[in-house]
Short mmCIF file of C-alpha atoms and ligand atoms in Angstrom, two decimals:
data_model
loop_
_atom_site.label_atom_id
_atom_site.label_comp_id
_atom_site.label_asym_id
_atom_site.label_seq_id
_atom_site.Cartn_x
_atom_site.Cartn_y
_atom_site.Cartn_z
CA MET A 1 4.37 1.19 30.95
CA SER A 2 6.99 1.95 33.48
CA PHE A 3 9.80 4.16 32.30
CA LEU A 4 11.59 3.57 35.53
CA GLY A 5 11.99 -0.03 34.56
CA PHE A 6 12.61 -2.88 36.92
CA GLY A 7 16.17 -2.38 37.95
CA ASP A 8 19.33 -2.61 35.94
CA GLU A 9 19.58 -6.27 35.09
CA ASN A 10 16.11 -6.17 33.64
CA MET A 11 15.16 -4.44 30.45
CA ARG A 12 12.90 -1.51 30.30
CA CYS A 13 9.53 -1.71 28.63
CA ARG A 14 10.57 0.33 25.65
CA GLU A 15 13.52 -1.88 24.93
CA VAL A 16 11.41 -4.99 25.37
CA ALA A 17 8.76 -3.65 23.00
CA ARG A 18 11.38 -3.47 20.26
CA LYS A 19 12.38 -7.08 20.78
CA LEU A 20 9.00 -8.72 21.12
CA SER A 21 8.80 -9.82 17.53
CA ALA A 22 12.24 -11.44 17.50
CA PHE A 23 11.53 -12.95 20.92
CA LEU A 24 8.47 -14.59 19.46
CA ASP A 25 10.54 -16.13 16.69
CA GLU A 26 13.34 -17.09 19.08
CA GLU A 27 15.69 -15.05 16.96
CA LEU A 28 17.42 -13.36 19.90
CA SER A 29 20.68 -14.27 21.56
CA ARG A 30 20.25 -16.60 24.53
CA GLU A 31 21.05 -13.81 26.94
CA GLU A 32 18.61 -11.35 25.40
CA TYR A 33 15.94 -13.99 25.21
CA LEU A 34 16.18 -14.70 28.93
CA ARG A 35 16.10 -11.02 29.79
CA VAL A 36 12.94 -10.44 27.77
CA GLN A 37 11.41 -13.53 29.30
CA ARG A 38 12.15 -12.32 32.82
CA HIS A 39 10.67 -8.93 32.04
CA LEU A 40 7.50 -10.46 30.65
CA GLU A 41 7.03 -12.47 33.80
CA MET A 42 6.96 -9.28 35.78
CA CYS A 43 5.31 -6.74 33.49
CA ALA A 44 1.65 -7.24 32.64
CA LEU A 45 1.60 -4.42 30.09
CA CYS A 46 4.41 -5.87 28.03
CA ARG A 47 2.86 -9.29 28.34
CA LYS A 48 -0.29 -7.94 26.77
CA GLU A 49 1.72 -6.46 23.92
CA TYR A 50 3.49 -9.76 23.50
CA GLU A 51 0.19 -11.59 23.26
CA LYS A 52 -0.99 -9.25 20.56
CA PHE A 53 2.14 -9.86 18.53
CA ALA A 54 1.66 -13.57 19.05
CA LEU A 55 -1.89 -13.28 17.79
CA VAL A 56 -0.82 -11.49 14.64
CA ARG A 57 1.76 -14.14 13.96
CA ALA A 58 -0.64 -17.00 14.67
CA VAL A 59 -3.25 -15.61 12.30
CA ALA A 60 -0.67 -15.06 9.58
CA ARG A 61 0.60 -18.63 10.02
CA LYS A 62 -2.94 -19.90 9.73
CA LEU A 63 -3.31 -17.85 6.59
CA GLY A 64 -0.32 -19.71 5.21
CA ASP A 65 -1.87 -23.05 6.09
CA ILE A 66 -5.06 -22.46 4.21
CA THR A 67 -3.42 -22.18 0.85
CA PRO A 68 -5.33 -20.32 -1.77
CA ARG A 69 -6.48 -22.73 -4.42
CA VAL A 70 -3.89 -21.87 -6.98
CA VAL A 71 -4.33 -24.56 -9.55
CA PRO A 72 -0.86 -25.24 -10.88
CA GLY A 73 -2.45 -26.18 -14.20
CA GLU A 74 -0.16 -28.27 -16.34
CA GLY A 75 2.89 -27.43 -14.32
CA PHE A 76 5.97 -25.72 -15.63
CA SER A 77 7.75 -27.24 -18.57
CA LEU A 78 10.78 -25.76 -20.25
CA GLU A 79 9.52 -26.89 -23.63
CA ARG A 80 6.27 -25.00 -23.22
CA ALA A 81 7.99 -21.95 -21.76
CA PHE A 82 10.38 -21.75 -24.70
CA ARG A 83 7.51 -22.17 -27.11
CA SER A 84 5.59 -19.30 -25.55
CA VAL A 85 8.68 -17.11 -25.61
CA ARG A 86 9.15 -17.92 -29.28
CA ARG A 87 5.51 -17.17 -29.94
CA VAL A 88 5.86 -13.76 -28.31
CA ARG A 89 9.01 -13.07 -30.30
CA VAL A 90 7.34 -14.04 -33.58
CA LEU A 91 4.42 -11.81 -32.68
CA TRP A 92 6.72 -8.89 -32.03
CA ALA A 93 8.58 -9.51 -35.27
CA LEU A 94 5.29 -9.48 -37.14
CA VAL A 95 4.28 -6.25 -35.47
CA ALA A 96 7.64 -4.75 -36.38
CA VAL A 97 7.38 -5.82 -40.02
CA LEU A 98 3.84 -4.52 -40.22
CA GLY A 99 4.91 -1.24 -38.66
CA LEU A 100 7.74 -0.90 -41.14
CA PHE A 101 5.39 -1.63 -44.02
CA VAL A 102 2.91 1.00 -42.88
CA ALA A 103 5.73 3.48 -42.46
CA LEU A 104 6.97 2.77 -45.98
CA LEU A 105 3.46 3.18 -47.31
CA PHE A 106 3.16 6.55 -45.66
CA PHE A 107 6.54 7.64 -46.93
CA TRP A 108 5.68 6.56 -50.44
CA GLY A 109 2.34 8.36 -50.29
CA TRP A 110 3.97 11.49 -49.01
CA GLN A 111 6.64 11.36 -51.67
CA ARG A 112 4.00 10.95 -54.35
CA ALA A 113 1.92 13.76 -52.99
CA SER A 114 4.83 16.13 -52.92
CA LEU A 115 5.77 15.10 -56.47
CA GLU A 116 2.27 15.84 -57.61
CA GLU A 117 2.45 19.17 -55.92
CA GLN A 118 5.65 19.91 -57.75
CA ILE A 119 4.08 18.92 -61.03
CA LEU A 120 1.14 21.15 -60.28
CA ASP A 121 3.57 23.92 -59.46
CA VAL A 122 5.31 23.46 -62.75
CA GLU A 123 2.03 23.43 -64.62
CA HIS A 124 0.86 26.47 -62.78
CA PHE A 125 4.08 28.27 -63.50
CA ALA A 126 3.88 27.33 -67.13
CA ALA A 127 0.31 28.55 -67.34
CA PHE A 128 1.22 31.73 -65.56
CA SER A 129 4.23 32.47 -67.66
CA GLU A 130 2.33 31.71 -70.83
CA ASP A 131 -0.29 34.15 -69.70
CA VAL A 132 2.28 36.79 -69.00
CA LEU A 133 3.93 36.17 -72.30
CA THR A 134 0.71 36.35 -74.28
CA ARG A 135 -0.38 39.36 -72.39
CA GLY A 136 3.05 40.79 -73.02
CA LYS A 137 2.71 39.97 -76.65
CA VAL A 138 -0.68 41.62 -76.78
CA ARG A 139 0.79 44.65 -75.20
CA VAL A 140 3.58 44.75 -77.77
CA GLU A 141 1.10 44.38 -80.58
CA THR A 142 -0.99 47.14 -79.15
CA LEU A 143 2.00 49.33 -78.89
CA GLU A 144 2.96 48.56 -82.43
CA PHE A 145 -0.50 49.28 -83.58
CA LEU A 146 -0.59 52.55 -81.73
CA ALA A 147 2.79 53.40 -83.08
CA GLY A 148 1.55 52.69 -86.56
CA GLU A 149 -1.43 54.91 -85.94
CA TYR A 150 0.84 57.58 -84.76
CA ARG A 151 2.95 57.35 -87.79
CA MET B 1 18.99 -28.91 3.22
CA HIS B 2 17.45 -32.29 2.81
CA MET B 3 17.69 -32.41 -0.92
CA ALA B 4 18.32 -35.60 -2.73
CA GLU B 5 21.91 -36.25 -3.60
CA GLU B 6 21.43 -35.97 -7.34
CA HIS B 7 20.14 -32.40 -6.94
CA ALA B 8 23.26 -31.38 -5.14
CA LEU B 9 25.35 -32.45 -8.11
CA PRO B 10 26.51 -29.78 -10.50
CA LEU B 11 24.65 -29.26 -13.73
CA GLY B 12 24.76 -31.91 -16.38
CA LYS B 13 27.26 -31.94 -19.18
CA THR B 14 24.84 -31.82 -22.06
CA LEU B 15 21.91 -29.50 -22.53
CA GLU B 16 19.59 -32.48 -22.22
CA GLU B 17 21.02 -33.37 -18.84
CA GLU B 18 20.74 -29.79 -17.70
CA ARG B 19 17.13 -29.63 -18.71
CA ALA B 20 16.35 -32.85 -16.91
CA TRP B 21 18.10 -31.59 -13.79
CA PHE B 22 16.25 -28.29 -13.96
CA GLU B 23 12.83 -29.82 -14.44
CA ALA B 24 13.35 -32.17 -11.52
CA GLN B 25 14.13 -29.15 -9.33
CA VAL B 26 11.13 -27.28 -10.63
CA LYS B 27 8.77 -30.11 -9.83
CA GLU B 28 9.81 -30.03 -6.21
CA CYS B 29 9.29 -26.37 -5.54
CA GLU B 30 6.60 -25.27 -8.00
CA ALA B 31 3.67 -25.38 -5.57
CA HIS B 32 5.69 -23.54 -2.97
CA LEU B 33 6.63 -20.77 -5.40
CA LEU B 34 3.06 -20.43 -6.57
CA ARG B 35 1.98 -19.75 -3.02
CA PHE B 36 4.74 -17.21 -2.59
CA ALA B 37 3.78 -15.48 -5.83
CA TYR B 38 0.12 -15.56 -4.88
CA TYR B 39 0.68 -13.81 -1.58
CA LEU B 40 2.88 -11.22 -3.27
CA THR B 41 0.47 -10.40 -6.06
CA GLY B 42 -2.90 -11.36 -4.57
CA ASN B 43 -4.00 -12.70 -7.93
CA THR B 44 -3.93 -16.20 -9.38
CA GLU B 45 -3.18 -15.29 -12.96
CA ARG B 46 -0.43 -12.87 -12.08
CA ALA B 47 1.04 -15.44 -9.70
CA LYS B 48 1.21 -18.08 -12.41
CA ASP B 49 2.75 -15.65 -14.83
CA LEU B 50 5.33 -14.58 -12.27
CA VAL B 51 6.35 -18.17 -11.52
CA GLN B 52 6.64 -18.95 -15.21
CA GLU B 53 8.91 -15.98 -15.78
CA ALA B 54 10.98 -16.78 -12.69
CA PHE B 55 11.63 -20.35 -13.83
CA LEU B 56 12.53 -19.22 -17.30
CA ARG B 57 14.99 -16.69 -16.00
CA ALA B 58 16.36 -19.22 -13.54
CA PHE B 59 17.04 -21.56 -16.42
CA GLN B 60 18.83 -18.84 -18.33
CA TYR B 61 21.05 -18.15 -15.34
CA ARG B 62 21.33 -21.77 -14.17
CA HIS B 63 25.10 -21.62 -14.25
CA SER B 64 25.19 -18.95 -11.59
CA PHE B 65 23.25 -21.14 -9.14
CA ASP B 66 25.25 -21.98 -6.03
CA HIS B 67 24.59 -25.60 -5.16
CA ARG B 68 25.25 -25.10 -1.49
CA TYR B 69 21.95 -23.28 -1.14
CA PRO B 70 18.43 -24.56 -1.69
CA PHE B 71 17.22 -24.20 -5.27
CA GLU B 72 13.85 -23.03 -3.99
CA ASN B 73 15.32 -20.00 -2.23
CA TRP B 74 17.35 -19.10 -5.26
CA VAL B 75 14.29 -19.08 -7.53
CA SER B 76 12.32 -17.25 -4.84
CA ALA B 77 14.92 -14.49 -4.92
CA ILE B 78 14.65 -14.29 -8.72
CA LEU B 79 10.87 -14.25 -8.48
CA LEU B 80 10.96 -11.46 -5.93
CA ASN B 81 13.19 -9.38 -8.19
CA ILE B 82 10.86 -9.80 -11.15
CA HIS B 83 7.94 -8.90 -8.92
CA ARG B 84 9.68 -5.72 -7.78
CA GLN B 85 10.44 -4.69 -11.36
CA ARG B 86 6.84 -5.27 -12.36
CA GLU B 87 5.55 -3.28 -9.41
CA LYS B 88 7.78 -0.41 -10.39
CA LYS B 89 6.49 -0.53 -13.94
CA ASP B 90 2.89 -0.71 -12.74
CA ARG B 91 3.38 2.31 -10.51
CA PHE B 92 4.89 4.19 -13.42
CA LEU B 93 1.95 3.31 -15.65
CA LYS B 94 -0.57 4.21 -12.99
CA PHE B 95 1.12 7.53 -12.45
CA PHE B 96 1.00 8.48 -16.10
CA SER B 97 -2.37 7.10 -17.00
CA ALA B 98 -5.42 8.87 -15.70
CA PHE B 99 -7.57 6.20 -17.27
CA TRP B 100 -5.85 3.32 -15.56
CA GLN B 101 -8.46 0.77 -14.66
CA ALA B 102 -7.82 -1.07 -11.46
CA GLU B 103 -7.37 -4.72 -12.30
CA GLN B 104 -10.02 -7.01 -10.98
CA GLU B 105 -8.68 -8.43 -7.76
CA ASP B 106 -9.08 -12.08 -7.00
CA GLU B 107 -12.53 -12.78 -5.78
CA GLU B 108 -11.51 -15.91 -3.96
CA ASP B 109 -12.20 -15.75 -0.27
CA PHE B 110 -9.95 -18.45 1.05
CA ALA B 111 -10.87 -17.69 4.65
CA GLU B 112 -13.82 -19.92 3.84
CA GLN B 113 -11.42 -22.82 3.82
CA LEU B 114 -10.74 -22.43 7.51
CA GLU B 115 -12.30 -25.50 9.00
CA ASP B 116 -14.65 -25.55 11.89
CA GLU B 117 -13.03 -27.71 14.52
CA GLY B 118 -16.06 -27.99 16.71
CA GLU B 119 -15.90 -24.34 17.73
CA GLY B 120 -19.36 -23.38 16.71
CA PRO B 121 -20.51 -21.14 13.86
CA GLU B 122 -20.03 -17.87 15.70
CA THR B 123 -16.42 -18.47 16.65
CA ILE B 124 -15.49 -19.72 13.22
CA ALA B 125 -17.16 -16.73 11.56
CA LEU B 126 -15.16 -14.41 13.78
CA LYS B 127 -11.93 -16.26 13.07
CA ARG B 128 -12.57 -16.06 9.36
CA GLN B 129 -13.14 -12.34 9.72
CA VAL B 130 -9.83 -11.94 11.54
CA ILE B 131 -8.03 -13.89 8.83
CA ARG B 132 -9.58 -11.70 6.15
CA ASP B 133 -8.58 -8.57 8.04
CA VAL B 134 -5.01 -9.73 8.53
CA TYR B 135 -4.75 -10.67 4.87
CA ARG B 136 -6.05 -7.28 3.82
CA CYS B 137 -3.55 -5.58 6.14
CA ILE B 138 -0.66 -7.57 4.72
CA GLU B 139 -1.77 -6.75 1.19
CA ARG B 140 -1.64 -3.06 1.98
CA LEU B 141 1.72 -3.07 3.74
CA PRO B 142 4.56 -1.13 2.12
CA ALA B 143 6.34 -3.47 -0.31
CA LYS B 144 9.40 -4.20 1.81
CA MET B 145 7.45 -4.99 4.94
CA LYS B 146 5.07 -7.11 2.94
CA GLU B 147 7.92 -9.20 1.57
CA VAL B 148 9.23 -10.17 4.99
CA MET B 149 5.82 -10.79 6.42
CA VAL B 150 4.90 -13.08 3.54
CA LEU B 151 8.20 -14.94 3.83
CA CYS B 152 8.51 -15.24 7.59
CA ASP B 153 4.93 -15.44 8.79
CA ILE B 154 2.94 -16.90 5.93
CA MET B 155 5.60 -19.12 4.38
CA GLY B 156 7.32 -19.88 7.68
CA TYR B 157 10.89 -18.95 6.67
CA SER B 158 13.57 -18.31 9.26
CA TYR B 159 15.17 -14.87 9.37
CA GLU B 160 18.26 -16.28 7.72
CA GLU B 161 16.39 -17.84 4.81
CA ALA B 162 14.34 -14.67 4.35
CA SER B 163 17.50 -12.59 4.28
CA GLU B 164 18.88 -14.84 1.52
CA VAL B 165 15.75 -14.45 -0.57
CA ILE B 166 15.42 -10.71 -0.07
CA GLY B 167 19.14 -10.10 -0.26
CA CYS B 168 19.57 -8.06 2.90
CA PRO B 169 21.15 -8.57 6.34
CA ILE B 170 19.34 -10.55 9.02
CA GLY B 171 19.05 -7.44 11.18
CA THR B 172 17.06 -5.78 8.42
CA VAL B 173 14.69 -8.73 8.26
CA ARG B 174 14.25 -8.52 12.02
CA SER B 175 13.39 -4.84 12.09
CA ARG B 176 11.17 -4.92 9.01
CA LEU B 177 9.24 -7.88 10.34
CA HIS B 178 8.76 -6.18 13.67
CA ARG B 179 7.45 -3.05 12.02
CA ALA B 180 5.17 -5.05 9.74
CA ARG B 181 3.64 -6.97 12.62
CA ARG B 182 3.23 -3.80 14.65
CA TYR B 183 1.42 -2.24 11.71
CA VAL B 184 -0.98 -5.18 11.45
CA LYS B 185 -1.39 -5.24 15.22
CA LYS B 186 -2.34 -1.56 15.29
CA ALA B 187 -4.89 -2.08 12.53
CA LEU B 188 -6.43 -4.95 14.47
CA GLU B 189 -6.45 -2.91 17.67
CA ALA B 190 -8.31 -0.17 15.86
CA ALA B 191 -10.83 -2.65 14.50
CA TYR B 192 -11.43 -4.84 17.53
CA GLY B 193 -10.35 -2.78 20.52
CA ASP B 194 -10.06 -4.61 23.80
CA GLU B 195 -11.69 -7.72 22.45
CA LEU B 196 -8.69 -8.42 20.26
CA LEU B 197 -6.96 -10.82 22.59
CA GLY B 198 -10.03 -12.96 23.00
CA LEU B 199 -10.40 -13.49 19.26
CA TRP B 200 -7.91 -16.21 18.68
CA GLY B 201 -7.87 -19.22 20.95
ZN1 LIG C 1 7.21 -3.86 30.54
#
């Protein structure tokens, strides 16, 4: 590519390279379009670039022509779309209710377990204190007995 | 805008009328949107799902539709937005899930549909290969470049129409499209070298 360009009224290669795509689509102003065109007539290197861009576009266009076989199926209907939305909503509601139920079950189980623990605690305490008391009583009796002996 | 007169009328007065109006619009552009969705997602099922969602959302927001513009472009813009949101979500999921299984891509090779117009088996095989390569390149383009290339090159939109769908200035469409094509061109150059220009009649 020539960085010297082809004089002032013509564009330089680098500038042309930026505009090739829009030139191809005829999306340039009339003036710009003509300038690019004139440059391409003179510059073989830019012409080659242009042809490559044209090839890419042509292949992509062809790609658009050979439509993938997307079978539209039954086609869109509002009725069906609403129904499917409702179905999804109902499903979510069910999931939510189920989740809530499971959570309640867990909570209830936990509550029960902790209650049982408390009961056990109480029983344990009772047993313990009874033990202490009886042992205490034994000790008192022993003391009394010893005291009696002493006397 | 060559739409029938009745489509240019504002929405109906009753819900029934509105539904009828909407479904008439849908019928006209459904195939077109399916193609658009297909080239965005590269997958038939996802494309159908995307179109379904786009129509549903379009119906919800039907009152914000500006009748001076084509219905098709309006729904395309909605579809593109949903697609972007889904992509974002997918990226997020992929990032956080080490066990993410790549979804089975569509196995359809539609290059096979390219017809042999008396060019001989070798030429047609080569052309099919080029189509496949270009498709693969477009699939791998960064999202924003891919959008313009699908709209302008595959769907044949003008820069102005594409800018309406994407929601950006025309200049942005121009530069993105140029970069996208250059990207594809470079990939082809790397693959085919000097023979590239002889590939396509
Ligand atoms: Zn040049």
